XYZ file of C-alpha atoms in Angstrom:
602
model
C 92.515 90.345 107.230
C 95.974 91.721 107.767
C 96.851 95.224 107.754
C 100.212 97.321 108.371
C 100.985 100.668 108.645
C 98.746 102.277 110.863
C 100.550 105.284 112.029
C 102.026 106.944 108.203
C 98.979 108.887 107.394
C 101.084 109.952 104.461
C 101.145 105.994 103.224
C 97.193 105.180 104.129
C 96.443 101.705 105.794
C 98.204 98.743 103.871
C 95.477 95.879 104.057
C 95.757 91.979 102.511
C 93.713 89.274 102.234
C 95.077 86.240 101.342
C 97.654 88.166 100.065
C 95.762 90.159 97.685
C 96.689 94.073 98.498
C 100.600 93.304 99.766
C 102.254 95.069 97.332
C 101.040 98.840 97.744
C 103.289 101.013 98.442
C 100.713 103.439 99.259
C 96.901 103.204 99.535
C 94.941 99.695 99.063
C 95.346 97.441 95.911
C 93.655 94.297 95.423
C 90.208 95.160 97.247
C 87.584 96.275 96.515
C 86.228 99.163 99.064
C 82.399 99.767 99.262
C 80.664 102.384 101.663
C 77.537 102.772 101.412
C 76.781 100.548 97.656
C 79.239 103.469 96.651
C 82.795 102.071 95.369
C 85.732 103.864 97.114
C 87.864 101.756 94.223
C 88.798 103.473 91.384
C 88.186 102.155 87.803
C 92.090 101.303 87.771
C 91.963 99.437 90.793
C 93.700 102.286 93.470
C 91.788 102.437 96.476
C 91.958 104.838 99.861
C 90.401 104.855 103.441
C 91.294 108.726 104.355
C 87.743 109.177 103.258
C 85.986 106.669 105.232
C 84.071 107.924 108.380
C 84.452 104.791 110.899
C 82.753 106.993 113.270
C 79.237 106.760 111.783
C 79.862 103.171 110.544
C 77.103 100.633 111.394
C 78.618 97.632 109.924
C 81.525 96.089 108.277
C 81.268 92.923 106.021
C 84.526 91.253 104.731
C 84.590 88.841 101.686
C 87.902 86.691 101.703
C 89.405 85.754 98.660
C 88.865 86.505 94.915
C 85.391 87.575 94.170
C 85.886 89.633 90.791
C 82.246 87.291 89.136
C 80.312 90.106 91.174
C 82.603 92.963 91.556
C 84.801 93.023 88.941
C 88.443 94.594 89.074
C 90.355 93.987 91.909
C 88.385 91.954 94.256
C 90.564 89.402 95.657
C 88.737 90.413 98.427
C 86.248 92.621 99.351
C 85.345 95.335 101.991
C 81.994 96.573 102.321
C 81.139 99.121 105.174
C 77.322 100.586 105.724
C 76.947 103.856 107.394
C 74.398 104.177 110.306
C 71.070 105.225 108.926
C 68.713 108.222 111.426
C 66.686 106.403 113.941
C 64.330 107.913 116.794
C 64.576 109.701 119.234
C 66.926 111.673 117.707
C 70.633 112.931 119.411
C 73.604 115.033 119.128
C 76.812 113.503 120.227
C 80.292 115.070 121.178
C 83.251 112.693 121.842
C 86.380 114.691 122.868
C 89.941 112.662 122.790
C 92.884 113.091 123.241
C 96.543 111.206 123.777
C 99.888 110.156 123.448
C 101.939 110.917 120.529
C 100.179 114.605 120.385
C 97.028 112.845 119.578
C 93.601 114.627 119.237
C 90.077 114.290 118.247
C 86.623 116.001 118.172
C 83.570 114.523 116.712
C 80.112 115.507 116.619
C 77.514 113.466 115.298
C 73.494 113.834 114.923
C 70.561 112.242 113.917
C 67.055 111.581 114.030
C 64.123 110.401 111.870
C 60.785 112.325 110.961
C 58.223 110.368 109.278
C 59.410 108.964 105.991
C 62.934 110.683 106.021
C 65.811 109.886 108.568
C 69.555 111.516 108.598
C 73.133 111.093 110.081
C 75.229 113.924 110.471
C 79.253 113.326 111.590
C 82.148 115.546 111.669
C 85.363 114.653 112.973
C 88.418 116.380 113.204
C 91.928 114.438 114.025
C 95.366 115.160 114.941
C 98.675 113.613 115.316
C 102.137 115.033 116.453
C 103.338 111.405 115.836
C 106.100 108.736 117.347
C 108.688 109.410 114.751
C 110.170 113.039 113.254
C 108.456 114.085 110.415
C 105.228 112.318 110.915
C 102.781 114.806 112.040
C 99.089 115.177 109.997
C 95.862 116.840 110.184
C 92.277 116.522 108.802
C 88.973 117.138 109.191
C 86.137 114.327 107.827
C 82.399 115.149 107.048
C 79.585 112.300 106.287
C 76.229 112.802 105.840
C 73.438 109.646 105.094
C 70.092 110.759 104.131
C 67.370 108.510 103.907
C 63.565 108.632 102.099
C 61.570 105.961 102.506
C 59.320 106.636 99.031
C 56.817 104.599 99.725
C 56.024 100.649 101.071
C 58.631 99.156 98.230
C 60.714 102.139 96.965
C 63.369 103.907 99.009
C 66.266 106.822 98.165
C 69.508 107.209 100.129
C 71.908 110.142 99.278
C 75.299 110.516 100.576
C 78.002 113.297 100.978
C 81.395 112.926 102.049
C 83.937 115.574 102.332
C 87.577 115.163 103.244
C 90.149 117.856 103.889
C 93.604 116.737 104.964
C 96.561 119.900 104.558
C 99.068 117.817 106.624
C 100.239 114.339 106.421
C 103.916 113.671 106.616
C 105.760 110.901 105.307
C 108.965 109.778 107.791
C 110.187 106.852 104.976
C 111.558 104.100 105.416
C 114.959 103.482 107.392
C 117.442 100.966 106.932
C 118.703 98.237 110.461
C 121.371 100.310 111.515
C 119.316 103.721 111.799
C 116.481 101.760 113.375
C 118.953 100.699 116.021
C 120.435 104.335 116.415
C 116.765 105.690 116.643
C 113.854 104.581 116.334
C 111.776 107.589 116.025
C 114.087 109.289 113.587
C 112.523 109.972 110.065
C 115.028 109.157 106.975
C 117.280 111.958 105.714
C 116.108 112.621 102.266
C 112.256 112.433 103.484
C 112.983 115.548 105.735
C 115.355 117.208 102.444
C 112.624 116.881 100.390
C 110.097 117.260 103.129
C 108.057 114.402 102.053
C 104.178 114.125 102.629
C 100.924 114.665 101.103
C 97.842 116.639 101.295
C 94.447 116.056 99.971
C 91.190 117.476 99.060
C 88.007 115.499 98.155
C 84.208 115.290 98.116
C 81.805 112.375 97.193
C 77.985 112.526 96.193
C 76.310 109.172 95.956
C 72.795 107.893 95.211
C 71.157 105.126 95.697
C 67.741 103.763 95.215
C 66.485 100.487 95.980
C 63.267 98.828 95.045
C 61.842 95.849 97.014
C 58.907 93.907 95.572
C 57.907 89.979 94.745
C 58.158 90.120 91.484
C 61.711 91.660 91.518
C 64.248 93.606 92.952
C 65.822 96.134 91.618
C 69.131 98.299 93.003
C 70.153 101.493 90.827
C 73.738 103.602 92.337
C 75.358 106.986 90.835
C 77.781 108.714 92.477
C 80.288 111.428 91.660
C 83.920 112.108 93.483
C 86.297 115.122 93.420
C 89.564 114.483 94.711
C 92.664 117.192 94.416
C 96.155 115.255 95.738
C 99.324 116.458 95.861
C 102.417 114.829 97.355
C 106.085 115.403 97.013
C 108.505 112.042 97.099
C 112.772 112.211 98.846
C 114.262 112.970 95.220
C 114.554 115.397 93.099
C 113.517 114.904 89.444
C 109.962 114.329 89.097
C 109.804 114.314 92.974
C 106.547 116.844 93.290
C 103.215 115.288 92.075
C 99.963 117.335 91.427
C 96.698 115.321 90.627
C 93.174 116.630 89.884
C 91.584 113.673 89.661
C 87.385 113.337 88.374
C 85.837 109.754 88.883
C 81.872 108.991 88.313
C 79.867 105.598 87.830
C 76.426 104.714 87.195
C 75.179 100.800 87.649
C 72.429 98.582 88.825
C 71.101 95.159 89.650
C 68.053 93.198 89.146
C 67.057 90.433 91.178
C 64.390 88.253 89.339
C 62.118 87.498 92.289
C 58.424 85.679 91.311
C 59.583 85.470 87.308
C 61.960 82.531 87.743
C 60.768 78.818 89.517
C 61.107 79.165 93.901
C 64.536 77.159 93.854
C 65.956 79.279 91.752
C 67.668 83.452 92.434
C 68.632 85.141 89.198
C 70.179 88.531 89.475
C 71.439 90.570 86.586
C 73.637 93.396 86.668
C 75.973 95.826 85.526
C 78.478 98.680 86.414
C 79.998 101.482 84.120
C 83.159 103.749 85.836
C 85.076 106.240 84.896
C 88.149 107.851 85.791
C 89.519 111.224 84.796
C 93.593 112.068 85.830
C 95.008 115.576 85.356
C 98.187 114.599 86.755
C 101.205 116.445 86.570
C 104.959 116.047 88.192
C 107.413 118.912 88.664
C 111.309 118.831 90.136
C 111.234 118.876 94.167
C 114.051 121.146 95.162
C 114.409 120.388 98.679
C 110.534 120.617 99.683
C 110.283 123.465 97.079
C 108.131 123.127 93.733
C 110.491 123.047 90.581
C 110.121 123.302 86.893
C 107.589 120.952 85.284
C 108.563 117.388 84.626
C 105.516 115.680 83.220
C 102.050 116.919 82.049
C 99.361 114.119 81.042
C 96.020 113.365 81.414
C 95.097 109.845 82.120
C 91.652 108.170 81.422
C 89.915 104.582 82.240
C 87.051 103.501 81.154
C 85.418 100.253 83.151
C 82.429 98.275 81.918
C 80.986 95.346 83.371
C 78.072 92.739 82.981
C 77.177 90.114 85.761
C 74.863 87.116 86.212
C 74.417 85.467 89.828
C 72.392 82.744 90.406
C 71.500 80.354 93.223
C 69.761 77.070 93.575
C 68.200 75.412 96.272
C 68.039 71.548 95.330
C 66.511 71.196 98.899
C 66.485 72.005 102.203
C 70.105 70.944 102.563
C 71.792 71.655 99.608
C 72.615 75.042 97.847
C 74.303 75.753 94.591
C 75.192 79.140 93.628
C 77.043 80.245 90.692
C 77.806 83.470 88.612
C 80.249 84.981 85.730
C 80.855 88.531 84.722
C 82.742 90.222 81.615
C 84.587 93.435 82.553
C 86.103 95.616 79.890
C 89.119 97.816 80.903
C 90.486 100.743 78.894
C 93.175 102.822 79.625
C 94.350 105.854 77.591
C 96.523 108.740 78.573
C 97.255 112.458 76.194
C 100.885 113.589 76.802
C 100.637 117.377 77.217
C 104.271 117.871 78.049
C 105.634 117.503 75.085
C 109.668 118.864 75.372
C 110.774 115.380 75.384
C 108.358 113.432 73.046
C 104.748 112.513 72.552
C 104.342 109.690 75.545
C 100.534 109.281 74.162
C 99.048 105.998 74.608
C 96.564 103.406 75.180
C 95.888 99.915 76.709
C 92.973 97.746 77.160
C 92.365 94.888 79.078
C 89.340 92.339 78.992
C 88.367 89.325 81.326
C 85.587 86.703 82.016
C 85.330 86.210 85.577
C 83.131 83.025 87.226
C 82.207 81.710 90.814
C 81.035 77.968 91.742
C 79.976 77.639 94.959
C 78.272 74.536 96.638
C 77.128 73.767 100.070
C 75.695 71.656 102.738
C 73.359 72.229 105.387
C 73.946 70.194 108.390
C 72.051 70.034 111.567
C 74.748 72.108 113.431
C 76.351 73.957 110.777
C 76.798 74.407 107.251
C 80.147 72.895 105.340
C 81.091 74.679 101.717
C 82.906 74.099 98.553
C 83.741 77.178 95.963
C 86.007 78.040 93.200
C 86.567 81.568 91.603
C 88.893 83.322 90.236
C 89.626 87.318 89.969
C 91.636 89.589 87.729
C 93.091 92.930 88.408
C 94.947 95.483 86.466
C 97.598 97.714 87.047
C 97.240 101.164 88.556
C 97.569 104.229 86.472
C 100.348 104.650 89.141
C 101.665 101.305 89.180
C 101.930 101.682 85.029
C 104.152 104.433 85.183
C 107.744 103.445 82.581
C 110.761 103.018 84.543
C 112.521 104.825 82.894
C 111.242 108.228 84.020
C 109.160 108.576 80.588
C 105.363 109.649 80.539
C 102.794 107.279 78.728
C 102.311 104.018 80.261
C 104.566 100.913 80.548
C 103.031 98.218 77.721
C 104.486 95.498 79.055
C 103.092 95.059 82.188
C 100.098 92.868 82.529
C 97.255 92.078 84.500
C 97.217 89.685 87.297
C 94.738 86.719 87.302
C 93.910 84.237 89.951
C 92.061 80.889 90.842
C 90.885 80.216 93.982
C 89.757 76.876 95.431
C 88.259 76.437 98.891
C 86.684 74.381 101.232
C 85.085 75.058 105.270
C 83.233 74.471 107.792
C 81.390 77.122 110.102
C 78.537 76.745 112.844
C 76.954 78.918 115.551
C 74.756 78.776 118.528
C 73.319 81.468 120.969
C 76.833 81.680 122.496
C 79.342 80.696 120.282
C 80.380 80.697 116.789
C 83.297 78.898 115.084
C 84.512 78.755 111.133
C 87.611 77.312 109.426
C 88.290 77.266 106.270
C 91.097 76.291 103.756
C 92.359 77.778 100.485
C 94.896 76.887 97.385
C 95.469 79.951 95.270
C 97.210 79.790 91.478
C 98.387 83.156 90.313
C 99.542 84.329 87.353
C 101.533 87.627 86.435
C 101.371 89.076 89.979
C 101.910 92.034 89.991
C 105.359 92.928 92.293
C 107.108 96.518 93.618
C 110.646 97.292 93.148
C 112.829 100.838 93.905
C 115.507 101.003 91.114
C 118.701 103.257 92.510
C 118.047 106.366 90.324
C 114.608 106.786 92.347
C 114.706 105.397 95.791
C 111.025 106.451 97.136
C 109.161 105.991 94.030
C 107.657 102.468 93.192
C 107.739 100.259 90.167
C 106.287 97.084 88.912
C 107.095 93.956 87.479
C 104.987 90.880 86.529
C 106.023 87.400 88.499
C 105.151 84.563 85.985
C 103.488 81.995 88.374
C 102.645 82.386 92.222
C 100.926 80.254 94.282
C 99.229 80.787 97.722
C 98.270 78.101 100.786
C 96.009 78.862 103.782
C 94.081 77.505 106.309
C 92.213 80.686 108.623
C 89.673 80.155 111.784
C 87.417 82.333 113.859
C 86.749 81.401 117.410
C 83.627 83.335 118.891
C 82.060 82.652 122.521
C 80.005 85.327 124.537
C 79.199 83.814 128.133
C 75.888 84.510 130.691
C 78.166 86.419 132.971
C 79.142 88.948 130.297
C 82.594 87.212 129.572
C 83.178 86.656 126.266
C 86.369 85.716 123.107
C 86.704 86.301 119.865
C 90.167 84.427 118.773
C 91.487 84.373 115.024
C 94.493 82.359 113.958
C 95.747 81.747 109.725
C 98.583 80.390 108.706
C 99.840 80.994 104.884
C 102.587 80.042 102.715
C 102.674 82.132 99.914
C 105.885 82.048 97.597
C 106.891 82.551 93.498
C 106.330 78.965 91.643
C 108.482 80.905 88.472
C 109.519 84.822 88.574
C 112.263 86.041 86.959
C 112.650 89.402 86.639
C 113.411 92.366 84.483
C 117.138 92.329 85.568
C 117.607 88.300 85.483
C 117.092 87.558 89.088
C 115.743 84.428 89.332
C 113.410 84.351 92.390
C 111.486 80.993 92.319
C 110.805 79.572 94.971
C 111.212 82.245 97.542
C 107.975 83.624 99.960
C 105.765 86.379 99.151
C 106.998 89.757 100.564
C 105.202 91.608 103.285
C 103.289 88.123 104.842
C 103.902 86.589 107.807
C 103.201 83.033 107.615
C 101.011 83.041 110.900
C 99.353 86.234 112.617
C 96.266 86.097 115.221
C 94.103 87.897 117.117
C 92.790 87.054 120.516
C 90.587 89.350 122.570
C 89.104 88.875 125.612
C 86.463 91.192 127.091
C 84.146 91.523 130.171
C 80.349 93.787 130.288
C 77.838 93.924 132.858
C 74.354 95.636 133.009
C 76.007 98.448 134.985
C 77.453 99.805 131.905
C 81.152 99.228 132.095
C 83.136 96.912 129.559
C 86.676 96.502 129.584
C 88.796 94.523 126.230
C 91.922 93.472 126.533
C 93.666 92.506 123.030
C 96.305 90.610 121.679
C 97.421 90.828 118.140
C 100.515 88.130 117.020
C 102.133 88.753 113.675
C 105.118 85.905 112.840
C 108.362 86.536 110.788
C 107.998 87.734 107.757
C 110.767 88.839 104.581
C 111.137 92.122 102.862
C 112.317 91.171 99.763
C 111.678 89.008 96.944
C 114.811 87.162 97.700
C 114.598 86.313 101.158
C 117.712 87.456 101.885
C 116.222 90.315 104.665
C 113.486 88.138 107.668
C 111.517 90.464 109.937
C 111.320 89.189 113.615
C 107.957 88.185 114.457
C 106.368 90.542 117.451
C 103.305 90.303 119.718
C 101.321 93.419 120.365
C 98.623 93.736 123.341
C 96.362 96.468 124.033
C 93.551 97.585 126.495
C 90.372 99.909 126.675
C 87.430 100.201 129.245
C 84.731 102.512 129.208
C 81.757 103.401 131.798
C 78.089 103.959 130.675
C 76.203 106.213 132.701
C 72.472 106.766 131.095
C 70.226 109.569 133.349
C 67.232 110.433 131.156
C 67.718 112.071 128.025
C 71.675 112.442 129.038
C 74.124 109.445 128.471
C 77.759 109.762 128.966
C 80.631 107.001 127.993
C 83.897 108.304 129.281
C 86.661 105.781 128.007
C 90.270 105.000 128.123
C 92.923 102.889 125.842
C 96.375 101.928 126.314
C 98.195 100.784 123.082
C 101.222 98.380 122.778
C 101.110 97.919 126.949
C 104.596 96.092 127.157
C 105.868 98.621 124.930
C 106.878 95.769 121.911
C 109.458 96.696 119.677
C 108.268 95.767 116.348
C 107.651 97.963 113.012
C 104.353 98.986 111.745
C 105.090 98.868 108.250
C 108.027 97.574 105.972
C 108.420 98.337 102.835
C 108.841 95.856 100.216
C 111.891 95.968 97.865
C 113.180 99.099 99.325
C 116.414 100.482 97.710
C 119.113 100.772 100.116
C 117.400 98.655 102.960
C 115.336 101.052 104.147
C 112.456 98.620 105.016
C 111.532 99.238 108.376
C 108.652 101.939 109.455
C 109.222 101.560 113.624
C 106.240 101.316 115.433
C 104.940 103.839 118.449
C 105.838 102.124 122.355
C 103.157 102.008 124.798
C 100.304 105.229 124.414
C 97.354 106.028 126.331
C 94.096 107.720 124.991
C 91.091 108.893 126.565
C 88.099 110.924 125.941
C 84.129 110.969 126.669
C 81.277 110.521 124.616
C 78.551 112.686 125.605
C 75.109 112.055 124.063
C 71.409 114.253 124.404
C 68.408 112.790 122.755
């Protein structure tokens, strides 16, 4: 799991896996994001984290690798992230913060359980001045779980999520001979056209679940407002105003006692759909212009899944599925001054997973193949050539995976490696074109292919000592992609991947309540462009944080402290792939320090 760009809160997070989610320019592409067996992806594809409350999260699972059999649309990976449920004796919980880089935080979280029904409350509200000029944002984050246990089998679990961010600023992207003048300066036209984004959005979800022998049975709805607006460094077009309406309804049925005890049979299937309002007006130096564009953009998803899984014996497992998505896109021109833009595009795909594996007396060793498919963005289909409608010759792009590992674990240690071969086809790449620098384009690569081999090192000692280590190394490049200007660019690396990066932490806790974590993130060289012509030096980032748990009664109290980038590493959060004008870098904050104190009554 790679990710870049944590500190433009204007840009969102950009996370990869194996690749997959590389090429945003903003937001997450590629994965699939679940919270709570609620998507956070869009029908399209487009995916966010500005709404996801890591401060009530319980657990975080991560899928590598194309997975689209069970989830359908882009999943070359997935995410999936379960809130914490009520529990007894119930609490309230402040946690103050506050730091470098004008940062500050208040939170305040409760719950408890009574009887049959439990609840989490969190609210969190954030600031950040930020390192560089023009990169200052604001928000405030509500979740709520709430949780009825029906009866022995049947449970309900509703969610609500509110986010309300007025303030994000967007510092761009500077070319090597600003980032040497300053690093913390933002790029011209970004402060012109004061650059940024605000958001509104809520989310209702529902879930119910149903737990018996004969059968299983999981049933989700959920609804999601979202009001966006953003302005881009240029002028035409450069304002963008979304109302955007998304809903889905889907469920799965695990077969239970009605197939033979080798065998697990689950059916499924998902319907989404997405609703865009979105309109563009002139941006006249951070000032709303005359209307541009006017259309309203609609996708309709459908899928239907089988999984299965077969248990020969005790040592051998075979599990295999296939899904069928449909995929239709259709947007209404309502500006019409300068034609009728109207369209529509659909997209269909069969999707399959083979796995097989081997228990062994101190581990398990596994075989699978799958393959996923994912579709342009309503975004990402926008015409270069400043029209409305969508661009109809862009495709989806489809990939096979094949991979083979080996994991184990004991009381004290765990330990997994595992290697992949990737064949892609029509991946889907970003480009600036001159007349637009700031706004992002696509282009299909014919074929790609990607090479990995990741581990996971795990070891938690008697004395409270412990590791967790992480090392991949990838080679990613372009078996054929010419593109729409004749460049021929076969051969060259993947943009945006370093062909090693790594994680090693080492931490220390004792009964007395204090833990201390001192981290080490590695990220090696990496290119910005599709021709190679622009390497990123490679950079090695450590961090630290302790905290101190004192419990008296009903009254517990965590004060902690963090120090970010401690040798004060020059390196660059972000780049941006393909940037006209070389403005690729996005510098990175030097060394930080946080603190704050959790204080907790129950």
């Amino acid at each position: 799991l790679y990710m870049q760009n944590r500190y433009n809160m204007a840009q969102d997070l950009r996370i990869s896996l194996r690749g997959f989610g590389a090429r945003s320019a903003f937001g997450i592409r590629g994965i699939k994001i679940i919270v709570d067996g609620i998507p956070q992806t869009l029908p399209d594809g487009q995916a966010g984290v500005d709404s996801i409350d890591l401060g009530s999260a319980k657990s975080i699972q991560v899928l590598r690798g194309p997975s689209s059999s069970l989830y359908g649309n882009a999943s070359g990976g997935v995410i999936v992230i379960e809130s914490e449920s009520g529990r007894k004796p119930s609490f309230v919980e402040a946690n103050p913060a506050r730091g470098g880089l004008g940062f500050r935080k208040y939170q305040l979280k409760a719950g408890g359980k009574l009887e049959k029904f439990d609840y989490l409350l969190n609210i969190a509200h954030q600031e950040l001045d930020g390192y560089r000029e023009h990169s200052a944002s604001k928000g405030t984050l509500f979740n709520g779980r709430f949780s009825f246990q029906l009866n022995d089998d049947d449970s309900l679990t509703f969610t609500l999520n509110s986010t309300d961010q007025p303030r994000a600023q967007d510092p761009g992207g500077i070319s090597a001979t600003q980032l040497a003048m300053d690093r913390k300066s933002a790029r011209v036209a970004n402060l012109i056209y004061d650059a940024g984004e605000a958001l509104d959005q809520q989310r209702v979800g529902i879930v119910y679940n149903r737990h018996r022998t004969a059968g299983s049975l999981t049933i989700r709805n959920y609804y999601v407002w979202r009001d966006f607006s953003n302005k881009l460094p240029f002028e035409s077009g450069g304002a963008v105003d979304l109302d955007r309406f998304f809903y889905g309804f889907g469920a799965q049925y695990s077969l239970g006692d009605l197939v033979p005890e080798p065998l697990e049979l689950m059916l499924g299937f998902d319907i989404d759909r997405q609703d865009d309002k979105r309109k563009r007006f002139d941006n006249i130096q951070g000032d709303i212009g005359p209307l541009t564009l006017d259309q309203q953009e609609k996708v309709d998803s459908n899928g239907l899944f089988v999984q299965s899984k077969y248990q020969f014996n005790q040592h051998w497992d075979l599990a295999a599925g296939v899904r069928y998505d449909d995929i239709k896109f259709d947007v209404v021109d309502r500006y019409l001054a300068d034609g009728d833009d109207s369209g529509k595009i659909s997209f269909d795909q069969f999707s399959f997973s083979f796995g097989l594996s081997r228990n062994l007396e101190q581990g398990v060793v596994f075989a699978t193949v799958g393959n996923s498919f994912e579709t342009p963005t309503t975004t990402e289909l926008a015409n270069p050539d400043g029209s409305g409608g969508f661009n109809q010759a862009l495709q989806p792009q489809t990939a096979v995976n094949y991979e083979v590992g080996f994991k184990t674990s004991s009381e004290q240690l765990y330990f997994e490696v595992a290697a992949f071969h990737i064949k892609l086809k029509d991946e889907l790449v970003p480009y600036e074109l001159p007349g637009s620098p700031g706004r992002t384009f696509y282009v299909n690569a014919g074929q790609s292919t990607r090479n990995g081999v990741e581990t996971l090192f795990s070891w938690e000692g008697s004395s409270g000592i412990g590791i967790d280590a992480s090392l991949t190394w990838s080679h990613f490049k372009f078996d054929e992609f010419v593109d729409d200007n004749g460049n021929d660019y076969s051969g060259s690396k993947l943009p945006g991947i370093p062909d090693i990066f790594g994680h090693l932490s080492l931490y220390y806790k004792n009964s007395n309540g204090l833990t201390v974590t001192f981290e080490n993130n590695y990220s090696g060289s990496l290119f910005a462009n599709n021709a190679n012509s622009v390497k990123v030096t490679d950079y090695f980032v450590s961090g630290l944080r302790a905290s101190y748990e004192i419990q008296s009664r009903r009254l517990l109290l965590r004060p902690y402290i963090g120090i970010n980038n401690i040798f004060s590493e020059y390196y660059n959060s972000n780049i941006r792939i393909n940037a006209f004008g070389g403005r690729y870098y996005e510098p990175a904050p030097e060394r930080n320090v946080y603190a704050g104190i959790v204080i907790r009554y129950q």
